[in-house]
XYZ file of C-alpha atoms in Angstrom:
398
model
C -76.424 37.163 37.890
C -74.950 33.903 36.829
C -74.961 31.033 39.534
C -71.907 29.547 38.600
C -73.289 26.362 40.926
C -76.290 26.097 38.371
C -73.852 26.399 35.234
C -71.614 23.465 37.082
C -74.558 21.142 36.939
C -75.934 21.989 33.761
C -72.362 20.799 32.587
C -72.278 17.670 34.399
C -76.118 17.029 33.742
C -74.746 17.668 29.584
C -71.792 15.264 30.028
C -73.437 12.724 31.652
C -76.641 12.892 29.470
C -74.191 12.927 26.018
C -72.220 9.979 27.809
C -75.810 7.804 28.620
C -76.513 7.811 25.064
C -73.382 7.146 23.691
C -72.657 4.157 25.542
C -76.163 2.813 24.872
C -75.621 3.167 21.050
C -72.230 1.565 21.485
C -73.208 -1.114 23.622
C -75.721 -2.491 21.252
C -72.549 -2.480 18.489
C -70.516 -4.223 21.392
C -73.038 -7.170 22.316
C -73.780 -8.208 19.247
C -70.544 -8.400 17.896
C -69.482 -10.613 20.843
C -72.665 -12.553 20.371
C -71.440 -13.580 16.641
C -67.897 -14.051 18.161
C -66.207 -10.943 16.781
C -63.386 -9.686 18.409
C -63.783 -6.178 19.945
C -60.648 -4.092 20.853
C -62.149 -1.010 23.013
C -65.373 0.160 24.431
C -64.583 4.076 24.534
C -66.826 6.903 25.711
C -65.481 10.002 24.235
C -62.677 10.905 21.339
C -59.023 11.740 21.845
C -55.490 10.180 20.819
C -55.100 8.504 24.377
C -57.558 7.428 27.111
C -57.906 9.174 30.179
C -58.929 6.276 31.789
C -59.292 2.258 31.699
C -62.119 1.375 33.983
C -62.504 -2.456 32.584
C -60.641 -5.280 30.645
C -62.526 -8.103 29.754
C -61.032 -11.173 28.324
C -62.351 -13.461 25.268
C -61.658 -16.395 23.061
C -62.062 -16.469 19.312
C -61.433 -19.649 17.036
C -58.843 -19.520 14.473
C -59.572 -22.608 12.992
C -58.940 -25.437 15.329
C -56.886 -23.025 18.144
C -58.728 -20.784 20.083
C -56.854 -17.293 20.653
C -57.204 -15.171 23.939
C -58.534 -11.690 23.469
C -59.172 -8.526 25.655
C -61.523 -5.676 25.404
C -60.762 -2.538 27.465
C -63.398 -0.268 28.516
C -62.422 3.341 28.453
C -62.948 7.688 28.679
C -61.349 9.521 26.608
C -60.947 13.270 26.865
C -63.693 14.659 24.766
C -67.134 13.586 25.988
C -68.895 14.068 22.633
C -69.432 10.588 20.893
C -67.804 7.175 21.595
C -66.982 4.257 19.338
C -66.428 0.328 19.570
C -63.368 -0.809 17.629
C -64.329 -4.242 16.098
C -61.312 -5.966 14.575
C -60.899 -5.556 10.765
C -63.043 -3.340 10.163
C -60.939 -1.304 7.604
C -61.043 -2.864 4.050
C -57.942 -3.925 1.868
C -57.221 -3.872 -0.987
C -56.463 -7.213 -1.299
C -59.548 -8.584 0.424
C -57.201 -9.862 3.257
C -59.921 -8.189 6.023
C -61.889 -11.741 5.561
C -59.145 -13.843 6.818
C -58.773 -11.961 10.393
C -59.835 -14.086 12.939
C -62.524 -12.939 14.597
C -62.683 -9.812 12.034
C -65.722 -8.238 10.820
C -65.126 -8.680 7.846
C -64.799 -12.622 8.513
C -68.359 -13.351 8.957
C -71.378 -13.239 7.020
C -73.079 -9.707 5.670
C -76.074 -11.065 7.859
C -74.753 -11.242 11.028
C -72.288 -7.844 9.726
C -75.908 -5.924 9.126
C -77.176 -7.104 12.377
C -74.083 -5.876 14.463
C -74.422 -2.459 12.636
C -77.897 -2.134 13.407
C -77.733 -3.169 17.233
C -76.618 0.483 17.838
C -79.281 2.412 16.641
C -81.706 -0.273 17.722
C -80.042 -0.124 21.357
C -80.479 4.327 20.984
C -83.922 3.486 20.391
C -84.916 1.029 23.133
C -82.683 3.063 25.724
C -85.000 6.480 24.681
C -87.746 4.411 24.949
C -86.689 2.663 28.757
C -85.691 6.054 29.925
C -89.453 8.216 29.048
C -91.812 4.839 30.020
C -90.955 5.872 34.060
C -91.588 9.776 33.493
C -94.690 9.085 32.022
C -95.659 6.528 34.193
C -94.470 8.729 37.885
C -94.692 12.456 36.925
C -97.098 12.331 33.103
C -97.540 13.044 29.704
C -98.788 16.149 28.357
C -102.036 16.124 27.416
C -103.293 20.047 25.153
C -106.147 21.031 27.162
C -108.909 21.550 24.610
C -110.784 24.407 26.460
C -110.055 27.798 25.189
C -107.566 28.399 28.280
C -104.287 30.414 27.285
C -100.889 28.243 27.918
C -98.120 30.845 27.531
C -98.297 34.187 26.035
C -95.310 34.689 23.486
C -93.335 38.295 24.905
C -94.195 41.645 22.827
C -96.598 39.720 20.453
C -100.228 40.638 19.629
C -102.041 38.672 22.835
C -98.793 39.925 25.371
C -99.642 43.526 23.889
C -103.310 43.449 24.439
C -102.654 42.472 28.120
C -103.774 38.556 27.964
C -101.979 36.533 30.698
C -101.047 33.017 31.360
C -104.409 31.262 32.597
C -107.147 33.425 30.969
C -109.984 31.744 29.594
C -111.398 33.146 26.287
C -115.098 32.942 26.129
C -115.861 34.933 22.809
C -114.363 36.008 19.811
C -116.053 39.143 18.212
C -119.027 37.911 20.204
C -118.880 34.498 19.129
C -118.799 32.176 21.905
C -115.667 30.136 21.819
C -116.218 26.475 23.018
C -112.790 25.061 22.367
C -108.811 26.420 21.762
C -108.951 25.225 18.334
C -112.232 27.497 18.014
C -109.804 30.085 18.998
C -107.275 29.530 16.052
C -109.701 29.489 13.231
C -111.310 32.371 14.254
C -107.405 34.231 14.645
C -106.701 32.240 11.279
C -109.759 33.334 9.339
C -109.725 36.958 10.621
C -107.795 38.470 7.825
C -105.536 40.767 9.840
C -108.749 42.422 11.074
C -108.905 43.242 14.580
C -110.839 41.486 17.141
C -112.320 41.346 20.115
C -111.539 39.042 22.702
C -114.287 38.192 25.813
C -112.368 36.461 28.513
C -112.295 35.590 32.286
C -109.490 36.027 34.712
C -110.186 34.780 38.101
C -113.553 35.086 37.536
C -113.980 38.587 36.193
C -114.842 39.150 33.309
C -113.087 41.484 30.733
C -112.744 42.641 27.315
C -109.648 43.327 24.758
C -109.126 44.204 21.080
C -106.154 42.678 19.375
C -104.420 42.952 16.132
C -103.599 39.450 14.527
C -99.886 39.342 12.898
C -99.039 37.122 9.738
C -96.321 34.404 9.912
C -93.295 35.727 7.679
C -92.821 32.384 6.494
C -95.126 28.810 6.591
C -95.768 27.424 9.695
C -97.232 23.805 10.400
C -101.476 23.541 10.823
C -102.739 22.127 14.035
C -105.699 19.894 13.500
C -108.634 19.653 15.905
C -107.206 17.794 18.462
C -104.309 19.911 18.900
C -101.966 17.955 17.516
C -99.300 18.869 14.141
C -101.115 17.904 10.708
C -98.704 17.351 7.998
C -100.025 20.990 6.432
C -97.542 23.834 6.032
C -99.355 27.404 5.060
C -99.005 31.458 6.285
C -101.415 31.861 8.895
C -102.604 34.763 11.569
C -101.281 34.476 15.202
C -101.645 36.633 18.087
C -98.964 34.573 19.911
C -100.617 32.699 22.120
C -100.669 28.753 22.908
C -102.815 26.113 24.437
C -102.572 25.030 27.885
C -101.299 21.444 28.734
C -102.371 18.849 31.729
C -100.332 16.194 33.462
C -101.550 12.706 33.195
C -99.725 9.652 34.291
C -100.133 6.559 32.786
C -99.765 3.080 33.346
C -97.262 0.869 32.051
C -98.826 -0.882 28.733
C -100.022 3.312 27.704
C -96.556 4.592 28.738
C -94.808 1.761 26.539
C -97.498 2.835 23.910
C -96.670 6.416 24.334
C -92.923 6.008 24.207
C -93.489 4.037 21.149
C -94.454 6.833 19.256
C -91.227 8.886 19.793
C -89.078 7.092 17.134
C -92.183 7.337 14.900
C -92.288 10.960 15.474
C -88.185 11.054 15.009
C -88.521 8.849 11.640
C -91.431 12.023 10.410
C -89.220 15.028 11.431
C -86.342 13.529 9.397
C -88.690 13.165 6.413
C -90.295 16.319 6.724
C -86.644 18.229 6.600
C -86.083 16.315 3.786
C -89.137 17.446 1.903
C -88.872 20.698 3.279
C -85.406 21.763 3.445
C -86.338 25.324 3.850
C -87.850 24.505 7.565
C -85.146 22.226 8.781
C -83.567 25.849 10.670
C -86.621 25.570 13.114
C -86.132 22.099 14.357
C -82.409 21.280 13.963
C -79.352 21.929 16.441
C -75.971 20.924 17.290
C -74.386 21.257 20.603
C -75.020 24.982 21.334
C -79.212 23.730 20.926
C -78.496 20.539 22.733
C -77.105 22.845 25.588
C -79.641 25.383 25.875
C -82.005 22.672 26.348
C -79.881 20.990 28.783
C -79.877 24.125 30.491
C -83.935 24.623 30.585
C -84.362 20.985 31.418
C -82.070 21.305 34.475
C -84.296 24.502 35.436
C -87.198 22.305 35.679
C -86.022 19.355 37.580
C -84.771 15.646 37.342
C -87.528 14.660 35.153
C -87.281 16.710 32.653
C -83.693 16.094 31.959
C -84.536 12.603 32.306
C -87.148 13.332 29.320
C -84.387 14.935 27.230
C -82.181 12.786 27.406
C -84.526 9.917 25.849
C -85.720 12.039 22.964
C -81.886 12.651 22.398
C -81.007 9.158 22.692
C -84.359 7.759 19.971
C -82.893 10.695 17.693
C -79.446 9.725 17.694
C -81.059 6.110 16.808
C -83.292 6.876 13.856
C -80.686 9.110 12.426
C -77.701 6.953 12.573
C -80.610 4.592 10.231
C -79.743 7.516 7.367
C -78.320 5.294 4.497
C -75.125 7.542 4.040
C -71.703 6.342 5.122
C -70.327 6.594 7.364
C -73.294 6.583 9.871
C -74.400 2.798 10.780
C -77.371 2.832 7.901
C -74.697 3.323 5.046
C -72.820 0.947 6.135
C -75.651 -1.245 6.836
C -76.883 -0.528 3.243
C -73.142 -1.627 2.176
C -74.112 -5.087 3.768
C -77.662 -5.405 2.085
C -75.919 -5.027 -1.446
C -73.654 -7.577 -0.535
C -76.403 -9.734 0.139
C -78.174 -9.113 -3.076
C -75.599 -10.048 -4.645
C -75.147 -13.631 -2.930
C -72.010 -12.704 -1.272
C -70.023 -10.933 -3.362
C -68.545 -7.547 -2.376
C -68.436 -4.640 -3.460
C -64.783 -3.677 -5.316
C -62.101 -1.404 -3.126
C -63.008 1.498 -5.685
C -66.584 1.270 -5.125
C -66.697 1.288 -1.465
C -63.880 3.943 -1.166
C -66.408 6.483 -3.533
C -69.387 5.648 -1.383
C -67.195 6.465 1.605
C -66.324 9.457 0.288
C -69.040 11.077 -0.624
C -71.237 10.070 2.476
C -68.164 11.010 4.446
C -68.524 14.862 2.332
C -72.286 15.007 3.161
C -71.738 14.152 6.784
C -69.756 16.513 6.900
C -71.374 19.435 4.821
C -74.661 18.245 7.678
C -72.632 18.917 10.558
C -71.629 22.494 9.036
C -75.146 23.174 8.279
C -75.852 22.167 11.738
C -73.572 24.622 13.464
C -74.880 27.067 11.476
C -77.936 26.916 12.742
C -76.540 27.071 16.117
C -74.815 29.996 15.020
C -77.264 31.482 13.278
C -79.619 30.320 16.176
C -77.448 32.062 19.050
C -75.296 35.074 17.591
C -77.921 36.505 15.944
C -81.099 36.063 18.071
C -79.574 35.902 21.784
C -82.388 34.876 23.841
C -82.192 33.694 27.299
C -83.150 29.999 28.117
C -87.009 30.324 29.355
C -88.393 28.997 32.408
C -90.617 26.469 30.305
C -89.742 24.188 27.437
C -91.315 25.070 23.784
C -94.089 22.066 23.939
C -93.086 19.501 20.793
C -96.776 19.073 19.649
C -97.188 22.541 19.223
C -94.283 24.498 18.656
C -96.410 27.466 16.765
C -99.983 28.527 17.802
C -102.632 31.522 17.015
């Protein structure tokens, strides 16, 4: 039955979330431009022709040689709540190079203090990510992979669901092999061939036995290495569709900080993984459909969760704007680097306008590919959000 109340707040909880980390992003564009003494016309949330609303003017002075001209900045929403943008003055190239000599124009000041201003937004994604997860790890925990042999979730109609293994169940032997450890458990699924095996567990306290047919991955999945966490190893392995448990721990402030750190490290390693492996970006890419399902899970399991979300969203919005394609803040940072390499001078009209376009064409053949996957994702495999998350360190297990 669909709780329309539940649907209502997943909607808010997606606006609100989209509009957090937009306005971070933007802000960091925003505050450094006015701390170099560009002008900035509007701070908007959202797209659309017309505001729906101006919540805040803020007035400025710029020098135009020896006057000083009075400026104003309004803060606004406008109607569609998916991105957001800071209009800098003259930020639009001429032909005629006349962008340079607009006071307080972007194009006025250095291609130092240009770069910086460009990367303040990703920079600000980043740090914003990072200041939202440092309290949820600190108050309700990280996850931690439990290294006992002690089943996590059992994946519907797959091998372990089919023998009967449950949520909870602690596997003690393999073929009569004792099993100390969960990654005991995976090289003995991994090595077995397809053969079938026999599984020794213990379910509140009794003691029982199973057989269970390992199935092979249609297509390369990533290794796990002893410590549970995701090697850099792609191969075809057996599964039976089961995966580790996790544990709550909550850390203190100097580990959480550490911990958050390694978020945009983890962002900057997906992004090169897709690009070496192209053929796996389907299983860990989305647009908005993913972005919503998730939304949707996270509001299932409480404040904290969407709080979690949110940050990962922001730090990935950050390291990808870094992508050195135009128009996204790292092409047009990398516009500004060759302009300092070559002591000033810029690039020529023609030049910029072909780099525009064809980052502008692969922007746009990404977002395509994108909502294909969504499509692809949805239409053709319509699952139902689940109770609990996939777990990022692990998304495939024995």
């Amino acid at each position: 039955m669909i709780d329309p109340i539940y649907w209502l707040s997943v909607v808010l909880v997606f606006v609100t979330m989209i509009s957090v980390l937009v306005g971070a992003h933007e802000y960091g564009h925003y505050l450094f431009a006015r701390l170099f003494g560009m002008g900035v016309e509007e701070f908007a949330i959202g797209f659309g022709k017309k505001p729906l609303w101006t919540y805040a003017r803020k007035t400025y002075t710029i020098q135009d040689g020896d006057h000083s001209i009075t400026e104003e900045t309004v803060f606004t929403i406008r109607p569609f709540p998916l991105g957001g943008f800071v209009r800098i003055k003259g930020m639009a190239p001429e032909e005629d190079g006349s962008e340079t000599a607009i006071p307080g124009g972007f194009y006025s000041f250095a291609p130092a203090k240009r770069f910086m201003v460009l990367f303040a937004g990703p920079l600000f994604s980043v740090l914003a990510g990072m200041a939202l997860v440092i309290p949820v790890y600190m108050f309700d925990g990280v996850d931690r992979p439990v290294s006992k042999p002690i089943i996590g979730e059992v994946g519907p109609a797959r091998p372990a669901d089919k023998a009967g293994l449950k949520k909870g169940d602690l596997i003690t032997a393999v073929n009569d092999k004792p099993i100390n450890t969960f990654y005991d458990l995976i090289l003995s699924v991994r090595n077995s061939n397809g053969k079938q095996l026999k599984l020794n567990y213990v379910r509140q306290n009794i003691s029982a036995t199973t057989t269970i047919m390992p199935m092979l991955d249609e297509k390369p999945g990533v290794l796990l290495t002893p410590d549970l966490e995701i090697s850099d190893e792609l191969a075809r392995q057996y599964r039976i569709g089961v995966s580790f448990d996790f544990t709550k721990v909550r850390l203190g402030l100097a580990p959480a900080t550490l911990e958050a750190a390694k978020a945009p490290v983890a962002a900057v390693m997906g992004i090169a993984n897709m690009i070496r492996r192209p053929a796996q970006a389907g299983d860990s890419v989305g647009g908005p459909a993913s972005i919503g399902v998730a939304t949707a899970t996270a509001v299932r399991m409480g404040f904290s969760r969407v709080v979690w979300l949110a940050a990962m969203l922001s730090i990935s919005v950050g390291v990808f704007n870094l992508l050195p394609v135009y128009p996204l803040d790292g092409g047009q940072m990398m516009m500004a680097l060759f302009e300092i390499l070559r002591g000033g001078k810029r690039l020529s009209i023609q030049v910029q306008g072909v780099i525009a376009n064809v980052g502008t064409g692969l922007v746009l053949l990404l977002v395509a590919g994108v909502f294909f996957v969504d499509f692809n994702r949805f239409a053709f495999k319509p699952t139902p959000p689940k109770t609990e998350p996939a777990k990022i360190v692990a998304p495939k297990v024995p």
